[in-house]
């Protein structure tokens, strides 16, 4: 990608996504499960731009959604309803009703109470709800605590014992059809052996259920496949897939996995422009250089929220010095990078924040009344706008009639 050209053509701050990269990542993962029936259900939350979803749907992927809004986005982008999974700890009655009416593949249940709610809504609609239960296998994914989800101290899923009870109940219910079993233990795992460990634990329950003639057809291992932001090792996809396959030996189930970051994380960059440079006046040993850019924590919150590292490239040579790359938002936590080595910069220079395709734009906000960035795709060497830059009118449209 010619970042300078893109910055000039579309302005900054800007998200740019390489669609060919997404396709490659999809094929890489899909290939590992060739020996079996499998469905790659992209986790929409990672990047929910309609054109991104359309591109992923065109590969034959399914979608893992956590709100009715995400389901509607996926459908609008061309997803087939029978490839959509609906997960999430807090589905509202309206969302459950709409999901049942849309005849999606299955609803992933996260509690007994939710199961009863789904049952009564299905009864009211005269439908049978296809469901799976999210099992919390109590496995440590060894990742950042905020994105770790598979320990019993986390709010997600139910224990194996509770899941067993739920399946027995659902099996007897006229309005519930248990078709899947699910877990997701955490995100950004560069060592995927905890997923294999969880597969072994959850497949034992699957075997029990099959023995009871509860016909589970889908084994969903969640997302979590990590990517390289810095010096991390690329995860071993072969060992991951083989580990899951061997946990399922002798059982006829379709494997589902729900990658978000793996498909889109490294397809995207966040392009921002230098506004100013300044150095504080403290003593030489505590002297600090700040590079102030036009992108901020409202555009890309990962560094502020998780102290996540994103490589920042200045696109120019020169003697480098450490600096903090900060945005215009009124918070000390507003930074895109800390202690980053960058050459001398001047107003108008472009910085490229790498690995920003996942949980970048999708977690952005209008904090400080900042319009959100534009998004573009690059496919086969051609660039195209896929989301207009917001303007002031967009920010006030739901308020102005009340003033
Ligand atoms: N499936 C379920 C049920 C999930 O909760 C998630 C992510 C995924 C799949 C996709 O996980 P992935 O393949 O992307 O690791 N905002 C955080 C990440 C939060 C992930 C939440 N759940 C970040 O910026 O790192």
Coordinates of C-alpha atoms and ligand atoms in Angstrom, one line a residue:
X1 CA 0.0 0.0 0.0
X2 CA 1.2 3.5 -0.8
X3 CA 0.3 5.1 2.6
X4 CA 1.3 8.6 1.6
X5 CA -0.8 8.5 -1.5
X6 CA -3.8 7.1 0.5
X7 CA -3.4 9.8 3.1
X8 CA -3.4 12.4 0.5
X9 CA -6.4 11.0 -1.4
X10 CA -8.7 10.2 1.6
X11 CA -7.3 12.4 4.3
X12 CA -6.4 11.4 7.9
X13 CA -7.1 9.8 10.3
X14 CA -7.8 6.8 8.1
X15 CA -8.2 3.1 8.4
X16 CA -6.9 1.1 5.4
X17 CA -7.5 -2.6 4.9
X18 CA -5.9 -5.1 2.5
X19 CA -8.7 -7.4 1.4
X20 CA -6.3 -9.8 -0.3
X21 CA -4.6 -10.4 3.0
X22 CA -8.0 -11.3 4.6
X23 CA -8.6 -13.9 1.9
X24 CA -5.2 -15.5 2.4
X25 CA -5.7 -15.7 6.2
X26 CA -9.1 -17.3 5.6
X27 CA -7.7 -19.9 3.2
X28 CA -4.8 -20.7 5.6
X29 CA -7.1 -21.5 8.4
X30 CA -9.7 -23.3 6.4
X31 CA -7.0 -25.5 4.9
X32 CA -6.0 -26.8 8.3
X33 CA -9.4 -28.3 8.8
X34 CA -9.6 -29.9 5.4
X35 CA -9.9 -33.4 6.8
X36 CA -13.3 -32.5 8.3
X37 CA -16.5 -30.6 7.8
X38 CA -15.7 -27.2 9.1
X39 CA -17.1 -23.7 9.2
X40 CA -15.0 -20.6 9.7
X41 CA -17.5 -18.2 11.5
X42 CA -15.8 -14.8 11.5
X43 CA -16.3 -12.8 14.7
X44 CA -18.0 -9.7 13.5
X45 CA -16.9 -7.6 16.5
X46 CA -13.3 -7.5 15.3
X47 CA -14.2 -5.4 12.3
X48 CA -17.8 -5.0 11.3
X49 CA -17.5 -2.8 8.2
X50 CA -20.1 -4.0 5.7
X51 CA -17.6 -4.3 2.9
X52 CA -15.3 -6.3 5.1
X53 CA -18.2 -8.6 5.9
X54 CA -19.2 -8.9 2.3
X55 CA -15.6 -9.9 1.3
X56 CA -15.5 -12.5 4.1
X57 CA -19.0 -13.8 3.2
X58 CA -17.9 -14.3 -0.4
X59 CA -15.2 -16.7 0.8
X60 CA -18.0 -19.0 2.1
X61 CA -17.5 -18.0 5.8
X62 CA -20.2 -17.9 8.5
X63 CA -20.4 -15.3 11.2
X64 CA -20.2 -15.2 15.0
X65 CA -22.4 -12.3 16.2
X66 CA -23.0 -10.8 19.6
X67 CA -26.0 -8.6 19.0
X68 CA -28.9 -8.4 16.6
X69 CA -27.1 -5.4 15.1
X70 CA -24.2 -7.6 14.1
X71 CA -26.6 -10.3 12.7
X72 CA -28.3 -7.6 10.6
X73 CA -24.9 -6.4 9.3
X74 CA -23.9 -9.9 8.4
X75 CA -27.1 -10.6 6.5
X76 CA -26.9 -7.2 4.8
X77 CA -23.4 -8.2 3.6
X78 CA -24.7 -11.4 2.0
X79 CA -24.2 -14.0 4.8
X80 CA -26.4 -17.0 4.7
X81 CA -28.7 -17.2 7.8
X82 CA -27.8 -20.9 8.4
X83 CA -24.2 -19.9 8.9
X84 CA -24.8 -17.3 11.6
X85 CA -24.2 -18.0 15.3
X86 CA -25.5 -15.7 18.0
X87 CA -23.3 -15.6 21.2
X88 CA -23.3 -13.2 24.1
X89 CA -24.0 -13.2 27.9
X90 CA -26.9 -10.7 27.8
X91 CA -29.3 -11.2 24.9
X92 CA -32.5 -9.2 25.3
X93 CA -36.0 -10.7 24.7
X94 CA -36.3 -8.7 21.5
X95 CA -33.0 -9.8 20.2
X96 CA -33.8 -13.5 20.9
X97 CA -37.2 -13.1 19.1
X98 CA -35.6 -11.5 16.1
X99 CA -32.8 -14.1 16.0
X100 CA -35.4 -17.0 16.1
X101 CA -37.4 -15.3 13.4
X102 CA -34.3 -15.0 11.2
X103 CA -33.7 -18.8 11.4
X104 CA -30.0 -18.5 12.1
X105 CA -27.9 -21.6 12.7
X106 CA -27.9 -21.5 16.5
X107 CA -28.1 -19.4 19.6
X108 CA -25.2 -19.9 22.0
X109 CA -26.6 -20.0 25.6
X110 CA -24.6 -18.7 28.5
X111 CA -26.9 -19.5 31.5
X112 CA -29.8 -21.7 32.6
X113 CA -32.0 -18.7 32.9
X114 CA -31.3 -17.6 29.4
X115 CA -32.2 -21.2 28.2
X116 CA -35.6 -20.9 29.8
X117 CA -36.1 -17.5 28.3
X118 CA -35.2 -18.8 24.8
X119 CA -37.5 -21.8 25.3
X120 CA -40.5 -19.6 26.2
X121 CA -39.9 -17.2 23.4
X122 CA -39.6 -20.1 20.9
X123 CA -42.9 -21.5 22.3
X124 CA -44.6 -18.2 21.8
X125 CA -43.4 -18.1 18.2
X126 CA -44.3 -21.7 17.6
X127 CA -40.7 -22.5 16.8
X128 CA -37.9 -24.9 17.9
X129 CA -34.8 -23.0 18.8
X130 CA -31.5 -24.5 17.7
X131 CA -29.1 -24.0 20.6
X132 CA -25.6 -24.7 21.8
X133 CA -24.3 -24.2 25.3
X134 CA -21.2 -22.2 26.0
X135 CA -19.1 -24.3 28.3
X136 CA -16.5 -22.6 30.5
X137 CA -13.8 -25.3 30.7
X138 CA -11.7 -23.5 33.3
X139 CA -8.6 -23.4 31.3
X140 CA -6.0 -20.6 31.6
X141 CA -5.5 -19.1 28.1
X142 CA -2.4 -17.2 29.4
X143 CA -3.3 -13.9 27.7
X144 CA -4.2 -10.4 28.9
X145 CA -6.7 -10.6 31.8
X146 CA -9.2 -8.3 30.1
X147 CA -9.4 -10.7 27.1
X148 CA -9.3 -13.9 29.0
X149 CA -12.7 -15.6 29.2
X150 CA -12.3 -19.3 29.9
X151 CA -11.7 -19.3 33.7
X152 CA -14.5 -19.9 36.1
X153 CA -13.8 -16.4 37.6
X154 CA -14.9 -14.9 34.2
X155 CA -18.5 -14.1 33.4
X156 CA -18.8 -16.3 30.4
X157 CA -20.4 -19.7 29.9
X158 CA -21.4 -22.4 32.4
X159 CA -19.5 -25.2 34.1
X160 CA -19.4 -28.7 32.6
X161 CA -21.8 -30.0 35.2
X162 CA -24.3 -27.2 34.6
X163 CA -23.9 -27.6 30.8
X164 CA -24.8 -31.4 31.1
X165 CA -28.0 -30.5 33.0
X166 CA -28.9 -27.9 30.4
X167 CA -28.4 -30.4 27.6
X168 CA -30.6 -33.0 29.3
X169 CA -33.3 -30.3 29.8
X170 CA -33.1 -29.0 26.2
X171 CA -33.2 -32.5 24.8
X172 CA -36.6 -33.1 26.4
X173 CA -38.0 -29.7 25.5
X174 CA -40.3 -29.4 22.6
X175 CA -39.0 -25.9 21.8
X176 CA -35.3 -26.4 22.1
X177 CA -33.0 -28.4 19.8
X178 CA -29.4 -28.8 21.2
X179 CA -27.3 -28.9 18.0
X180 CA -24.0 -27.5 19.1
X181 CA -21.5 -27.2 21.9
X182 CA -19.3 -24.2 22.3
X183 CA -16.4 -22.6 24.2
X184 CA -14.1 -19.6 23.8
X185 CA -11.4 -19.2 26.3
X186 CA -9.7 -15.9 25.3
X187 CA -8.3 -13.8 22.6
X188 CA -4.8 -13.1 21.2
X189 CA -3.4 -16.6 22.0
X190 CA -0.1 -17.1 20.3
X191 CA 0.3 -20.5 22.1
X192 CA -2.9 -22.3 21.1
X193 CA -2.3 -25.4 23.3
X194 CA -4.9 -24.1 25.9
X195 CA -7.5 -24.4 23.1
X196 CA -6.5 -28.0 22.5
X197 CA -6.7 -28.6 26.3
X198 CA -10.2 -27.1 26.3
X199 CA -11.2 -29.2 23.3
X200 CA -10.1 -32.4 25.2
X201 CA -12.2 -31.4 28.2
X202 CA -15.3 -30.3 26.3
X203 CA -15.1 -33.3 23.9
X204 CA -15.6 -35.6 26.9
X205 CA -18.9 -34.0 27.5
X206 CA -19.7 -34.3 23.8
X207 CA -19.1 -38.0 24.0
X208 CA -21.4 -38.4 27.0
X209 CA -24.1 -36.5 25.2
X210 CA -23.7 -38.5 22.0
X211 CA -24.0 -41.7 24.2
X212 CA -27.3 -40.3 25.5
X213 CA -28.4 -39.9 21.9
X214 CA -28.3 -36.1 22.1
X215 CA -27.3 -35.4 18.6
X216 CA -24.8 -32.6 18.7
X217 CA -23.6 -31.7 15.2
X218 CA -21.3 -28.7 15.8
X219 CA -18.2 -28.4 17.9
X220 CA -17.4 -24.7 18.2
X221 CA -13.9 -23.9 19.6
X222 CA -14.4 -20.1 19.6
X223 CA -11.8 -17.6 18.4
X224 CA -8.6 -16.5 19.9
X225 CA -6.0 -17.3 17.3
X226 CA -3.3 -14.7 17.9
X227 CA -1.3 -12.6 15.5
X228 CA 2.0 -10.9 15.5
X229 CA 2.0 -7.3 16.8
X230 CA 5.6 -7.2 17.9
X231 CA 8.0 -10.1 18.5
X232 CA 5.3 -12.7 19.2
X233 CA 5.6 -16.1 17.4
X234 CA 3.0 -16.9 14.8
X235 CA 0.7 -19.5 16.3
X236 CA 1.1 -23.1 15.1
X237 CA -2.1 -23.6 13.1
X238 CA -1.2 -27.1 12.2
X239 CA -0.8 -28.2 15.8
X240 CA -4.0 -26.3 16.8
X241 CA -6.1 -28.0 14.1
X242 CA -4.6 -31.5 14.7
X243 CA -5.1 -31.1 18.4
X244 CA -8.8 -30.3 17.9
X245 CA -9.2 -33.0 15.3
X246 CA -7.7 -35.6 17.6
X247 CA -9.9 -34.6 20.5
X248 CA -12.9 -35.4 18.2
X249 CA -11.6 -38.7 16.9
X250 CA -14.5 -41.0 16.0
X251 CA -17.2 -38.4 16.3
X252 CA -19.1 -37.0 13.4
X253 CA -19.3 -33.3 14.1
X254 CA -18.6 -30.2 12.1
X255 CA -15.9 -28.0 13.6
X256 CA -16.6 -24.4 13.9
X257 CA -14.0 -21.8 14.7
X258 CA -14.6 -18.1 15.2
X259 CA -11.5 -16.1 14.3
X260 CA -11.8 -12.3 14.5
X261 CA -8.3 -10.9 14.9
X262 CA -6.6 -13.6 12.8
X263 CA -8.5 -12.7 9.7
X264 CA -8.4 -9.0 9.9
X265 CA -5.8 -7.8 12.5
X266 CA -2.8 -7.5 10.2
X267 CA -4.8 -6.6 7.1
X268 CA -5.3 -3.1 8.5
X269 CA -3.3 0.0 9.4
X270 CA -4.3 3.3 10.9
X271 CA -2.9 6.3 9.1
X272 CA -2.5 9.5 11.0
X273 CA -0.8 12.9 10.5
X274 CA 1.6 14.7 12.7
X275 CA 0.3 18.0 14.0
X276 CA 3.0 19.1 16.3
X277 CA 6.1 18.0 18.2
X278 CA 7.0 19.2 21.7
X279 CA 9.3 18.5 24.5
X280 CA 8.5 19.1 28.1
X281 CA 10.8 21.3 30.1
X282 CA 11.8 18.8 32.7
X283 CA 15.4 18.1 33.6
X284 CA 17.4 16.2 31.0
X285 CA 17.0 12.8 32.7
X286 CA 13.2 13.2 32.7
X287 CA 12.9 15.0 29.4
X288 CA 10.1 13.8 27.3
X289 CA 9.4 14.1 23.6
X290 CA 5.8 14.1 22.4
X291 CA 4.6 13.7 18.9
X292 CA 1.0 15.0 18.6
X293 CA -1.0 13.4 15.8
X294 CA -4.6 13.8 14.5
X295 CA -5.6 10.3 15.5
X296 CA -6.5 9.5 19.1
X297 CA -7.8 7.0 21.6
X298 CA -11.3 7.5 20.3
X299 CA -10.1 6.0 17.0
X300 CA -7.8 3.3 18.3
X301 CA -8.3 2.5 22.0
X302 CA -6.2 -0.7 22.3
X303 CA -3.0 1.1 23.5
X304 CA -4.9 3.0 26.2
X305 CA -7.2 0.2 27.3
X306 CA -4.8 -2.8 27.3
X307 CA -1.4 -1.1 27.0
X308 CA -1.4 -3.0 23.7
X309 CA 1.6 -2.5 21.5
X310 CA 1.2 -1.4 17.9
X311 CA 4.2 -0.8 15.7
X312 CA 4.4 2.8 14.4
X313 CA 6.2 3.5 11.2
X314 CA 7.2 7.1 10.2
X315 CA 7.9 6.3 6.6
X316 CA 11.1 8.3 6.7
X317 CA 14.7 7.7 7.7
X318 CA 16.8 9.7 10.1
X319 CA 18.3 9.6 13.5
X320 CA 15.7 8.2 15.9
X321 CA 14.8 9.3 19.4
X322 CA 12.3 8.0 21.8
X323 CA 8.9 9.7 22.0
X324 CA 5.3 9.2 23.0
X325 CA 2.8 9.4 20.1
X326 CA -0.3 11.1 21.5
X327 CA -3.6 12.3 20.2
X328 CA -5.7 15.5 20.8
X329 CA -8.1 13.9 23.4
X330 CA -8.1 15.5 26.8
X331 CA -6.8 12.5 28.7
X332 CA -3.2 11.5 29.7
X333 CA -4.2 8.0 28.7
X334 CA -4.6 9.2 25.1
X335 CA -1.6 7.6 23.4
X336 CA -1.1 5.4 20.4
X337 CA 2.4 4.5 21.4
X338 CA 4.8 5.1 24.3
X339 CA 8.6 5.2 24.2
X340 CA 8.6 4.6 20.4
X341 CA 11.7 5.3 18.5
X342 CA 11.0 7.7 15.7
X343 CA 13.1 10.1 13.5
X344 CA 12.6 13.9 13.7
X345 CA 9.1 14.8 12.5
X346 CA 7.4 17.9 11.3
X347 CA 3.8 19.0 10.9
X348 CA 2.2 17.1 8.0
X349 CA 4.4 14.0 8.2
X350 CA 2.4 10.7 8.1
X351 CA 2.6 7.9 10.7
X352 CA 1.3 4.4 10.1
X353 CA 0.0 2.5 13.1
X354 CA 0.3 -1.2 12.2
X355 CA -1.9 -4.3 13.0
X356 CA -5.0 -2.1 13.4
X357 CA -7.5 -4.1 11.4
X358 CA -9.1 -5.8 14.4
X359 CA -10.7 -4.0 17.3
X360 CA -9.6 -0.7 15.8
X361 CA -12.5 1.0 14.1
X362 CA -15.0 -1.3 15.7
X363 CA -14.1 0.0 19.2
X364 CA -13.9 3.6 18.1
X365 CA -16.1 6.3 19.6
X366 CA -17.1 9.9 19.2
X367 CA -15.4 10.9 22.5
X368 CA -14.5 14.6 22.6
X369 CA -17.0 15.1 19.7
X370 CA -14.5 13.7 17.3
X371 CA -16.0 12.4 14.1
X372 CA -14.9 8.9 13.3
X373 CA -12.2 8.2 10.7
X374 CA -12.9 7.1 7.1
X375 CA -12.2 3.5 6.1
X376 CA -10.9 2.2 2.8
X377 CA -10.2 -1.1 1.2
X378 CA -7.3 -2.1 -1.1
X379 CA -8.1 -5.1 -3.3
X380 CA -6.0 -6.3 -6.2
X381 CA -4.0 -3.1 -6.0
X382 CA -7.1 -0.8 -6.2
X383 CA -8.3 1.4 -3.4
X384 CA -11.9 2.3 -2.6
X385 CA -13.7 4.2 0.1
X386 CA -15.8 1.8 2.3
X387 CA -16.9 4.2 5.0
X388 CA -17.2 8.0 4.7
X389 CA -15.5 10.1 7.3
X390 CA -18.1 11.3 9.8
X391 CA -18.9 15.0 10.0
X392 CA -20.3 17.3 12.6
X393 CA -23.8 16.7 11.3
X394 CA -23.5 13.0 11.9
X395 CA -22.6 13.6 15.5
X396 CA -25.6 15.7 16.3
X397 CA -28.3 14.2 14.2
X398 CA -30.0 12.4 17.1
X399 CA -30.0 15.4 19.4
X400 CA -30.6 18.5 17.3
X401 CA -34.4 18.2 17.3
X402 CA -34.5 18.3 21.1
X403 CA -32.5 21.4 21.8
Ligands
LIG1 N1 -15.8 -15.8 19.7 C1 -16.2 -15.3 20.9 C2 -17.3 -15.9 21.6 C3 -15.6 -14.1 21.4 O1 -16.0 -13.6 22.5 C4 -14.5 -13.5 20.6 C5 -13.9 -12.3 21.1 C6 -14.2 -14.1 19.4 C7 -14.8 -15.3 19.0 C8 -13.1 -13.6 18.5 O2 -11.9 -13.6 19.2 P1 -10.5 -13.4 18.3 O3 -10.4 -14.5 17.3 O4 -10.6 -12.0 17.7 O5 -9.4 -13.4 19.4 N2 -11.1 -6.0 22.2 C9 -10.1 -7.0 22.5 C10 -10.5 -8.3 22.1 C11 -11.8 -8.8 22.7 C12 -12.2 -10.2 22.2 C13 -13.6 -10.5 22.6 N3 -14.1 -11.7 22.2 C14 -8.8 -6.5 21.8 O6 -8.7 -5.5 21.2 O7 -7.8 -7.2 22.0

